[in-house]
mmCIF file of C-alpha atoms in Angstrom:
data_model
loop_
_atom_site.group_PDB
_atom_site.id
_atom_site.type_symbol
_atom_site.label_atom_id
_atom_site.label_comp_id
_atom_site.label_asym_id
_atom_site.label_seq_id
_atom_site.Cartn_x
_atom_site.Cartn_y
_atom_site.Cartn_z
ATOM 1 C CA MET A 83 -18.811 8.321 -5.880
ATOM 2 C CA ASN A 84 -20.238 11.460 -7.458
ATOM 3 C CA THR A 85 -18.224 11.910 -10.644
ATOM 4 C CA ASN A 86 -18.955 15.606 -10.884
ATOM 5 C CA ASN A 87 -15.870 16.920 -9.104
ATOM 6 C CA GLY A 88 -14.719 19.449 -11.676
ATOM 7 C CA GLU A 89 -13.744 22.002 -9.043
ATOM 8 C CA PHE A 90 -11.133 19.576 -7.780
ATOM 9 C CA ILE A 91 -9.493 18.552 -11.007
ATOM 10 C CA ASN A 92 -7.882 21.910 -11.710
ATOM 11 C CA ALA A 93 -6.042 21.978 -8.410
ATOM 12 C CA VAL A 94 -4.279 18.633 -7.986
ATOM 13 C CA LYS A 95 -1.107 20.254 -6.692
ATOM 14 C CA GLY A 96 -3.018 22.575 -4.379
ATOM 15 C CA ASN A 97 -4.992 19.724 -2.854
ATOM 16 C CA VAL A 98 -1.865 17.622 -2.436
ATOM 17 C CA ALA A 99 -0.169 20.590 -0.759
ATOM 18 C CA PHE A 100 -2.959 20.753 1.817
ATOM 19 C CA TYR A 101 -3.829 17.074 2.338
ATOM 20 C CA LEU A 102 -0.635 15.189 1.444
ATOM 21 C CA PRO A 103 2.268 17.683 1.565
ATOM 22 C CA GLN A 104 4.775 14.905 2.325
ATOM 23 C CA LEU A 105 4.734 14.130 -1.400
ATOM 24 C CA PHE A 106 6.630 17.354 -2.067
ATOM 25 C CA GLU A 107 9.514 15.991 -0.011
ATOM 26 C CA PHE A 108 9.985 13.362 -2.725
ATOM 27 C CA ILE A 109 8.636 15.198 -5.788
ATOM 28 C CA PRO A 110 9.508 18.916 -5.579
ATOM 29 C CA GLU A 111 6.592 21.269 -6.090
ATOM 30 C CA SER A 112 8.499 23.013 -8.893
ATOM 31 C CA GLU A 113 8.584 19.913 -11.109
ATOM 32 C CA SER A 114 6.513 19.911 -14.294
ATOM 33 C CA PHE A 115 5.269 16.492 -13.193
ATOM 34 C CA TRP A 116 2.512 18.193 -11.203
ATOM 35 C CA ASN A 117 1.074 19.907 -14.265
ATOM 36 C CA ASP A 118 1.091 16.560 -16.068
ATOM 37 C CA ALA A 119 -0.621 14.914 -13.088
ATOM 38 C CA ASP A 120 -3.314 17.574 -13.140
ATOM 39 C CA LYS A 121 -3.939 17.019 -16.852
ATOM 40 C CA ARG A 122 -4.071 13.234 -16.479
ATOM 41 C CA PHE A 123 -6.605 13.376 -13.664
ATOM 42 C CA LYS A 124 -8.675 15.956 -15.514
ATOM 43 C CA ASN A 125 -8.826 13.619 -18.506
ATOM 44 C CA LYS A 126 -9.784 10.749 -16.210
ATOM 45 C CA ILE A 127 -12.681 12.717 -14.750
ATOM 46 C CA GLN A 128 -13.900 13.622 -18.233
ATOM 47 C CA GLU A 129 -13.699 9.964 -19.199
ATOM 48 C CA ARG A 130 -15.814 9.055 -16.173
ATOM 49 C CA LEU A 131 -18.387 11.747 -16.905
ATOM 50 C CA THR A 132 -18.713 10.593 -20.496
ATOM 51 C CA LEU A 133 -19.114 6.987 -19.399
ATOM 52 C CA ALA A 134 -21.626 7.869 -16.676
ATOM 53 C CA ALA A 135 -23.841 9.944 -18.995
ATOM 54 C CA GLY A 136 -25.493 11.585 -15.994
ATOM 55 C CA GLU A 137 -25.794 8.405 -13.939
ATOM 56 C CA ASN A 138 -23.784 7.146 -10.972
ATOM 57 C CA ILE A 139 -21.235 4.507 -11.915
ATOM 58 C CA GLN A 140 -18.763 2.360 -10.032
ATOM 59 C CA VAL A 141 -15.160 3.458 -10.487
ATOM 60 C CA GLU A 142 -11.828 2.330 -9.121
ATOM 61 C CA ILE A 143 -10.636 4.992 -6.759
ATOM 62 C CA THR A 144 -7.299 6.826 -7.060
ATOM 63 C CA ILE A 145 -5.203 8.645 -4.476
ATOM 64 C CA PHE A 146 -6.683 11.907 -5.802
ATOM 65 C CA ASP A 147 -10.189 10.546 -5.200
ATOM 66 C CA ILE A 148 -9.198 9.713 -1.628
ATOM 67 C CA ILE A 149 -8.291 13.374 -1.119
ATOM 68 C CA PHE A 150 -11.573 14.463 -2.695
ATOM 69 C CA LEU A 151 -13.533 12.128 -0.413
ATOM 70 C CA VAL A 152 -11.716 13.593 2.596
ATOM 71 C CA LYS A 153 -12.817 17.045 1.441
ATOM 72 C CA GLN A 154 -16.376 15.718 1.384
ATOM 73 C CA GLY A 155 -16.049 14.543 4.989
ATOM 74 C CA ASN A 156 -15.680 10.813 4.353
ATOM 75 C CA ILE A 157 -14.279 9.404 7.611
ATOM 76 C CA GLU A 158 -12.954 6.168 6.088
ATOM 77 C CA ALA A 159 -10.993 8.130 3.485
ATOM 78 C CA PHE A 160 -9.724 10.473 6.192
ATOM 79 C CA ARG A 161 -8.369 7.594 8.258
ATOM 80 C CA PHE A 162 -6.703 5.939 5.277
ATOM 81 C CA LEU A 163 -5.139 9.216 4.151
ATOM 82 C CA ASN A 164 -3.914 9.686 7.721
ATOM 83 C CA PHE A 165 -2.140 6.329 7.445
ATOM 84 C CA VAL A 166 -0.604 7.233 4.077
ATOM 85 C CA ARG A 167 0.472 10.694 5.237
ATOM 86 C CA LYS A 168 2.174 9.415 8.370
ATOM 87 C CA MET A 169 3.809 6.540 6.525
ATOM 88 C CA PHE A 170 5.243 8.904 3.898
ATOM 89 C CA SER A 171 6.537 11.185 6.644
ATOM 90 C CA HIS A 172 8.155 8.316 8.539
ATOM 91 C CA LEU A 173 9.690 6.974 5.340
ATOM 92 C CA PHE A 174 11.216 10.369 4.594
ATOM 93 C CA ASN A 175 12.805 10.404 8.044
ATOM 94 C CA ASN A 176 13.977 6.796 7.720
ATOM 95 C CA LEU A 177 15.765 7.390 4.411
ATOM 96 C CA GLN A 178 18.980 9.212 3.616
ATOM 97 C CA PRO A 179 18.875 11.895 0.865
ATOM 98 C CA ASP A 180 20.226 9.555 -1.830
ATOM 99 C CA GLU A 181 17.762 6.843 -0.776
ATOM 100 C CA ARG A 182 14.852 9.282 -1.114
ATOM 101 C CA THR A 183 15.868 9.874 -4.709
ATOM 102 C CA MET A 184 15.673 6.124 -5.356
ATOM 103 C CA VAL A 185 11.983 5.921 -4.353
ATOM 104 C CA LYS A 186 10.935 9.044 -6.252
ATOM 105 C CA LYS A 187 9.730 6.967 -9.209
ATOM 106 C CA THR A 188 7.520 4.873 -6.920
ATOM 107 C CA PHE A 189 5.852 8.005 -5.558
ATOM 108 C CA LYS A 190 5.248 9.229 -9.089
ATOM 109 C CA THR A 191 3.724 5.881 -9.994
ATOM 110 C CA ILE A 192 1.226 6.207 -7.136
ATOM 111 C CA LEU A 193 0.060 9.465 -8.686
ATOM 112 C CA LYS A 194 0.120 8.197 -12.272
ATOM 113 C CA LYS A 195 -2.008 5.139 -11.555
ATOM 114 C CA LEU A 196 -5.580 6.283 -12.112
ATOM 115 C CA ASP A 197 -7.141 3.097 -10.823
ATOM 116 C CA LEU A 198 -6.984 0.965 -7.692
ATOM 117 C CA SER A 199 -3.533 -0.352 -8.625
ATOM 118 C CA TYR A 200 -2.032 2.777 -7.020
ATOM 119 C CA ILE A 201 -2.496 1.054 -3.668
ATOM 120 C CA ASN A 202 -0.027 -1.684 -4.628
ATOM 121 C CA PHE A 203 2.741 0.916 -4.635
ATOM 122 C CA VAL A 204 1.516 2.300 -1.326
ATOM 123 C CA GLY A 205 1.962 -1.270 -0.088
ATOM 124 C CA GLU A 206 5.522 -1.391 -1.435
ATOM 125 C CA LEU A 207 6.457 1.821 0.357
ATOM 126 C CA ALA A 208 4.781 0.708 3.577
ATOM 127 C CA VAL A 209 6.876 -2.464 3.545
ATOM 128 C CA LEU A 210 10.026 -0.461 2.824
ATOM 129 C CA ASN A 211 9.189 1.892 5.687
ATOM 130 C CA ASN A 212 8.872 -1.040 8.081
ATOM 131 C CA ILE A 213 12.248 -2.369 6.946
ATOM 132 C CA MET A 214 14.047 0.948 7.154
ATOM 133 C CA SER A 215 12.488 1.848 10.517
ATOM 134 C CA THR A 216 14.562 -0.936 12.083
ATOM 135 C CA LYS A 217 17.690 1.139 11.320
ATOM 136 C CA LYS A 218 19.427 -2.118 10.379
ATOM 137 C CA TYR A 219 19.533 -1.618 6.615
ATOM 138 C CA ARG A 220 20.661 0.748 3.902
ATOM 139 C CA LEU A 221 18.646 0.994 0.694
ATOM 140 C CA GLU A 222 20.912 0.199 -2.252
ATOM 141 C CA THR A 223 18.586 -0.045 -5.247
ATOM 142 C CA VAL A 224 14.919 0.142 -6.193
ATOM 143 C CA GLU A 225 13.808 -2.199 -8.990
ATOM 144 C CA ALA A 226 17.138 -4.017 -8.889
ATOM 145 C CA SER A 227 17.914 -6.156 -11.937
ATOM 146 C CA LEU A 228 18.453 -9.856 -11.439
ATOM 147 C CA THR A 229 21.574 -11.416 -12.903
ATOM 148 C CA ASP A 230 20.940 -13.156 -16.243
ATOM 149 C CA SER A 231 17.280 -12.195 -16.133
ATOM 150 C CA LEU A 232 14.916 -9.531 -17.418
ATOM 151 C CA ASN A 233 13.138 -9.609 -14.058
ATOM 152 C CA THR A 234 13.652 -7.062 -11.325
ATOM 153 C CA ILE A 235 13.314 -7.050 -7.543
ATOM 154 C CA ASP A 236 11.496 -4.251 -5.734
ATOM 155 C CA PHE A 237 14.248 -3.444 -3.230
ATOM 156 C CA LYS A 238 17.874 -4.291 -2.634
ATOM 157 C CA VAL A 239 18.999 -3.443 0.890
ATOM 158 C CA ARG A 240 22.298 -3.896 2.694
ATOM 159 C CA ASP A 241 22.536 -5.212 6.238
ATOM 160 C CA LEU A 242 24.554 -2.637 8.181
ATOM 161 C CA LYS A 243 25.889 -5.251 10.580
ATOM 162 C CA THR A 244 27.015 -7.921 8.112
ATOM 163 C CA ASN A 245 27.382 -5.709 5.024
ATOM 164 C CA GLU A 246 25.452 -8.374 3.127
ATOM 165 C CA SER A 247 22.910 -7.448 0.460
ATOM 166 C CA HIS A 248 19.324 -8.723 0.651
ATOM 167 C CA LEU A 249 16.604 -8.646 -1.993
ATOM 168 C CA VAL A 250 12.986 -7.884 -1.105
ATOM 169 C CA GLU A 251 9.985 -8.424 -3.361
ATOM 170 C CA VAL A 252 6.530 -7.138 -2.379
ATOM 171 C CA VAL A 253 3.395 -8.877 -3.638
ATOM 172 C CA ASN A 254 0.018 -7.224 -3.076
ATOM 173 C CA ILE A 255 -3.010 -9.523 -2.876
ATOM 174 C CA HIS A 256 -6.540 -8.105 -3.035
ATOM 175 C CA ILE A 257 -8.759 -10.586 -1.252
ATOM 176 C CA ASP A 258 -12.060 -11.675 -2.788
ATOM 177 C CA SER A 259 -14.371 -12.265 0.188
ATOM 178 C CA ASP A 260 -16.438 -14.779 -1.770
ATOM 179 C CA LYS A 261 -13.360 -16.990 -2.186
ATOM 180 C CA VAL A 262 -11.981 -16.855 1.356
ATOM 181 C CA GLN A 263 -11.690 -20.310 2.893
ATOM 182 C CA THR A 264 -11.310 -21.156 6.571
ATOM 183 C CA ASN A 265 -9.930 -24.654 6.055
ATOM 184 C CA PRO A 266 -6.171 -24.547 6.851
ATOM 185 C CA GLU A 267 -5.243 -26.753 3.903
ATOM 186 C CA LEU A 268 -7.179 -24.523 1.513
ATOM 187 C CA ILE A 269 -5.527 -21.407 2.938
ATOM 188 C CA LYS A 270 -2.160 -23.072 2.452
ATOM 189 C CA ALA A 271 -3.106 -23.932 -1.130
ATOM 190 C CA PHE A 272 -4.253 -20.346 -1.744
ATOM 191 C CA PHE A 273 -0.861 -18.887 -0.870
ATOM 192 C CA THR A 274 0.955 -21.617 -2.778
ATOM 193 C CA HIS A 275 -1.110 -20.816 -5.869
ATOM 194 C CA ARG A 276 -0.673 -17.042 -5.590
ATOM 195 C CA LEU A 277 3.027 -16.978 -4.784
ATOM 196 C CA SER A 278 4.770 -19.969 -6.375
ATOM 197 C CA LYS A 279 5.035 -18.436 -9.848
ATOM 198 C CA LYS A 280 6.365 -15.186 -8.418
ATOM 199 C CA LEU A 281 8.970 -17.061 -6.393
ATOM 200 C CA LYS A 282 10.134 -18.989 -9.444
ATOM 201 C CA SER A 283 10.535 -15.799 -11.474
ATOM 202 C CA LYS A 284 12.657 -14.163 -8.779
ATOM 203 C CA GLN A 285 15.309 -16.831 -8.325
ATOM 204 C CA THR A 286 18.597 -15.314 -7.199
ATOM 205 C CA GLN A 287 21.830 -16.183 -5.450
ATOM 206 C CA LEU A 288 21.483 -13.342 -2.959
ATOM 207 C CA PRO A 289 19.426 -13.653 0.236
ATOM 208 C CA PHE A 290 15.836 -13.067 -0.811
ATOM 209 C CA GLU A 291 12.494 -12.475 0.894
ATOM 210 C CA LEU A 292 9.036 -12.148 -0.557
ATOM 211 C CA ILE A 293 6.653 -10.064 1.544
ATOM 212 C CA THR A 294 2.930 -10.241 0.885
ATOM 213 C CA VAL A 295 0.579 -7.326 1.579
ATOM 214 C CA LEU A 296 -3.090 -8.232 1.925
ATOM 215 C CA TRP A 297 -5.879 -5.771 1.100
ATOM 216 C CA GLY A 298 -9.428 -6.693 2.023
ATOM 217 C CA LYS A 299 -12.166 -6.591 4.633
ATOM 218 C CA TRP A 300 -11.404 -6.996 8.315
ATOM 219 C CA GLN A 301 -13.571 -10.122 8.522
ATOM 220 C CA ASP A 302 -11.329 -11.768 5.918
ATOM 221 C CA PHE A 303 -8.199 -10.606 7.720
ATOM 222 C CA LYS A 304 -9.476 -12.316 10.863
ATOM 223 C CA VAL A 305 -9.493 -15.646 9.012
ATOM 224 C CA TYR A 306 -5.836 -15.230 8.058
ATOM 225 C CA THR A 307 -4.933 -13.900 11.496
ATOM 226 C CA ASP A 308 -6.310 -17.067 13.100
ATOM 227 C CA TYR A 309 -4.467 -19.201 10.556
ATOM 228 C CA PHE A 310 -1.056 -17.581 10.984
ATOM 229 C CA LYS A 311 -1.355 -17.641 14.756
ATOM 230 C CA GLN A 312 -1.373 -21.416 14.426
ATOM 231 C CA TYR A 313 0.720 -22.098 11.346
ATOM 232 C CA PRO A 314 3.938 -20.610 9.957
ATOM 233 C CA MET A 315 4.248 -19.585 6.319
ATOM 234 C CA HIS A 316 5.031 -22.847 4.526
ATOM 235 C CA LEU A 317 6.842 -21.370 1.516
ATOM 236 C CA ASP A 318 10.588 -20.832 1.646
ATOM 237 C CA ASN A 319 11.763 -17.220 1.529
ATOM 238 C CA VAL A 320 8.222 -15.916 2.100
ATOM 239 C CA ARG A 321 7.360 -13.911 5.188
ATOM 240 C CA GLU A 322 4.040 -13.952 6.959
ATOM 241 C CA PRO A 323 1.669 -11.519 5.177
ATOM 242 C CA MET A 324 1.183 -7.943 6.312
ATOM 243 C CA ALA A 325 -2.025 -5.929 6.222
ATOM 244 C CA TYR A 326 -3.457 -2.472 6.858
ATOM 245 C CA LEU A 327 -6.462 -1.970 9.132
ATOM 246 C CA THR A 328 -8.005 0.891 11.114
ATOM 247 C CA PHE A 329 -9.229 0.354 14.677
ATOM 248 C CA THR A 330 -11.399 2.739 16.689
ATOM 249 C CA GLU A 331 -11.197 3.163 20.437
ATOM 250 C CA THR A 332 -14.640 4.616 21.080
ATOM 251 C CA ASP A 333 -18.109 3.955 19.732
ATOM 252 C CA ASN A 334 -18.194 7.177 17.765
ATOM 253 C CA GLY A 335 -14.752 6.558 16.280
ATOM 254 C CA SER A 336 -13.280 9.843 17.517
ATOM 255 C CA LYS A 337 -10.030 8.066 18.367
ATOM 256 C CA PHE A 338 -8.514 5.607 15.945
ATOM 257 C CA GLU A 339 -5.356 3.676 15.247
ATOM 258 C CA ASN A 340 -4.031 2.699 11.828
ATOM 259 C CA ARG A 341 -2.079 -0.529 11.780
ATOM 260 C CA PHE A 342 0.210 -2.002 9.166
ATOM 261 C CA MET A 343 1.824 -5.125 10.524
ATOM 262 C CA ARG A 344 2.117 -8.896 10.379
ATOM 263 C CA ILE A 345 -1.352 -10.329 10.072
ATOM 264 C CA SER A 346 -0.987 -12.657 13.061
ATOM 265 C CA ARG A 347 -0.613 -9.559 15.282
ATOM 266 C CA LEU A 348 -3.173 -7.366 13.539
ATOM 267 C CA PHE A 349 -5.939 -7.912 16.095
ATOM 268 C CA ASP A 350 -3.735 -7.897 19.196
ATOM 269 C CA GLU A 351 -5.145 -5.718 21.989
ATOM 270 C CA LYS A 352 -8.838 -5.172 22.304
ATOM 271 C CA TRP A 353 -9.647 -2.265 20.071
ATOM 272 C CA GLN A 354 -12.993 -2.062 18.348
ATOM 273 C CA THR A 355 -12.538 -2.614 14.641
ATOM 274 C CA SER A 356 -14.164 -0.024 12.444
ATOM 275 C CA GLY A 357 -14.239 -2.470 9.568
ATOM 276 C CA GLU A 358 -12.035 -0.170 7.515
ATOM 277 C CA SER A 359 -9.269 -1.741 5.494
ATOM 278 C CA ASN A 360 -9.543 0.369 2.356
ATOM 279 C CA GLU A 361 -11.205 -2.460 0.488
ATOM 280 C CA ASP A 362 -14.203 -0.127 0.399
ATOM 281 C CA SER A 363 -12.225 1.553 -2.363
ATOM 282 C CA LYS A 364 -14.654 1.086 -5.193
ATOM 283 C CA GLN A 365 -17.097 3.931 -4.873
ATOM 284 C CA HIS A 366 -20.405 4.529 -6.577
#
């Protein structure tokens, strides 16, 4: 990515207003947070320019960079931002006013993270949106404290039918293509290795689910799609992973569909994959 985007860095709030206005539903435009966000990103750009010393360098992209790439006409960034924008809008509609206040910190974290880790919090909100879109739950707490523990759980929701509270933890996994295995036993071992420690740290008496969000290339997703079509998740209290992927309907990509769903269903229906899963997030 060209690091010389000085014209952008003085207008974070203005660019958000045009490209991602749903953020103002959660973080009012009048808040001083936006001035702080502008300063932080400006400092980040200066840090990149100093490091680059006139050369192109590889950087971890931020949500602000996604907006900048959209301004440059990058179609992959446009499609991903379309997914984020619609998800934020749906989440706003799926939450009650007091629930929206609870997730405000998560939205701020997305903007504060000036590296690829911002996408982990996008994953958290996407999972929450899927849960709340069922209309079966009420959000009780974000970052709920566990009894007799310093650990927290991402979301505590209440089942509207049973009035029972449930805890939901989201784990984002960024897939390394060079380490993807097709052998079912090795796939099973991969998830055991990545999730067992997290499960142990989140022990609780309340009903609990761990939901994994995978980020990677569509070819890697296909491996896990094939696996989970044949095998259930073997770990207790862990749901089948979810993933984001863009599909195009025509050769020129003029029509597209963003999907965020269980990985076993990700390739259902015969759309043409564009190969976009936002793992192309490290730009030169």
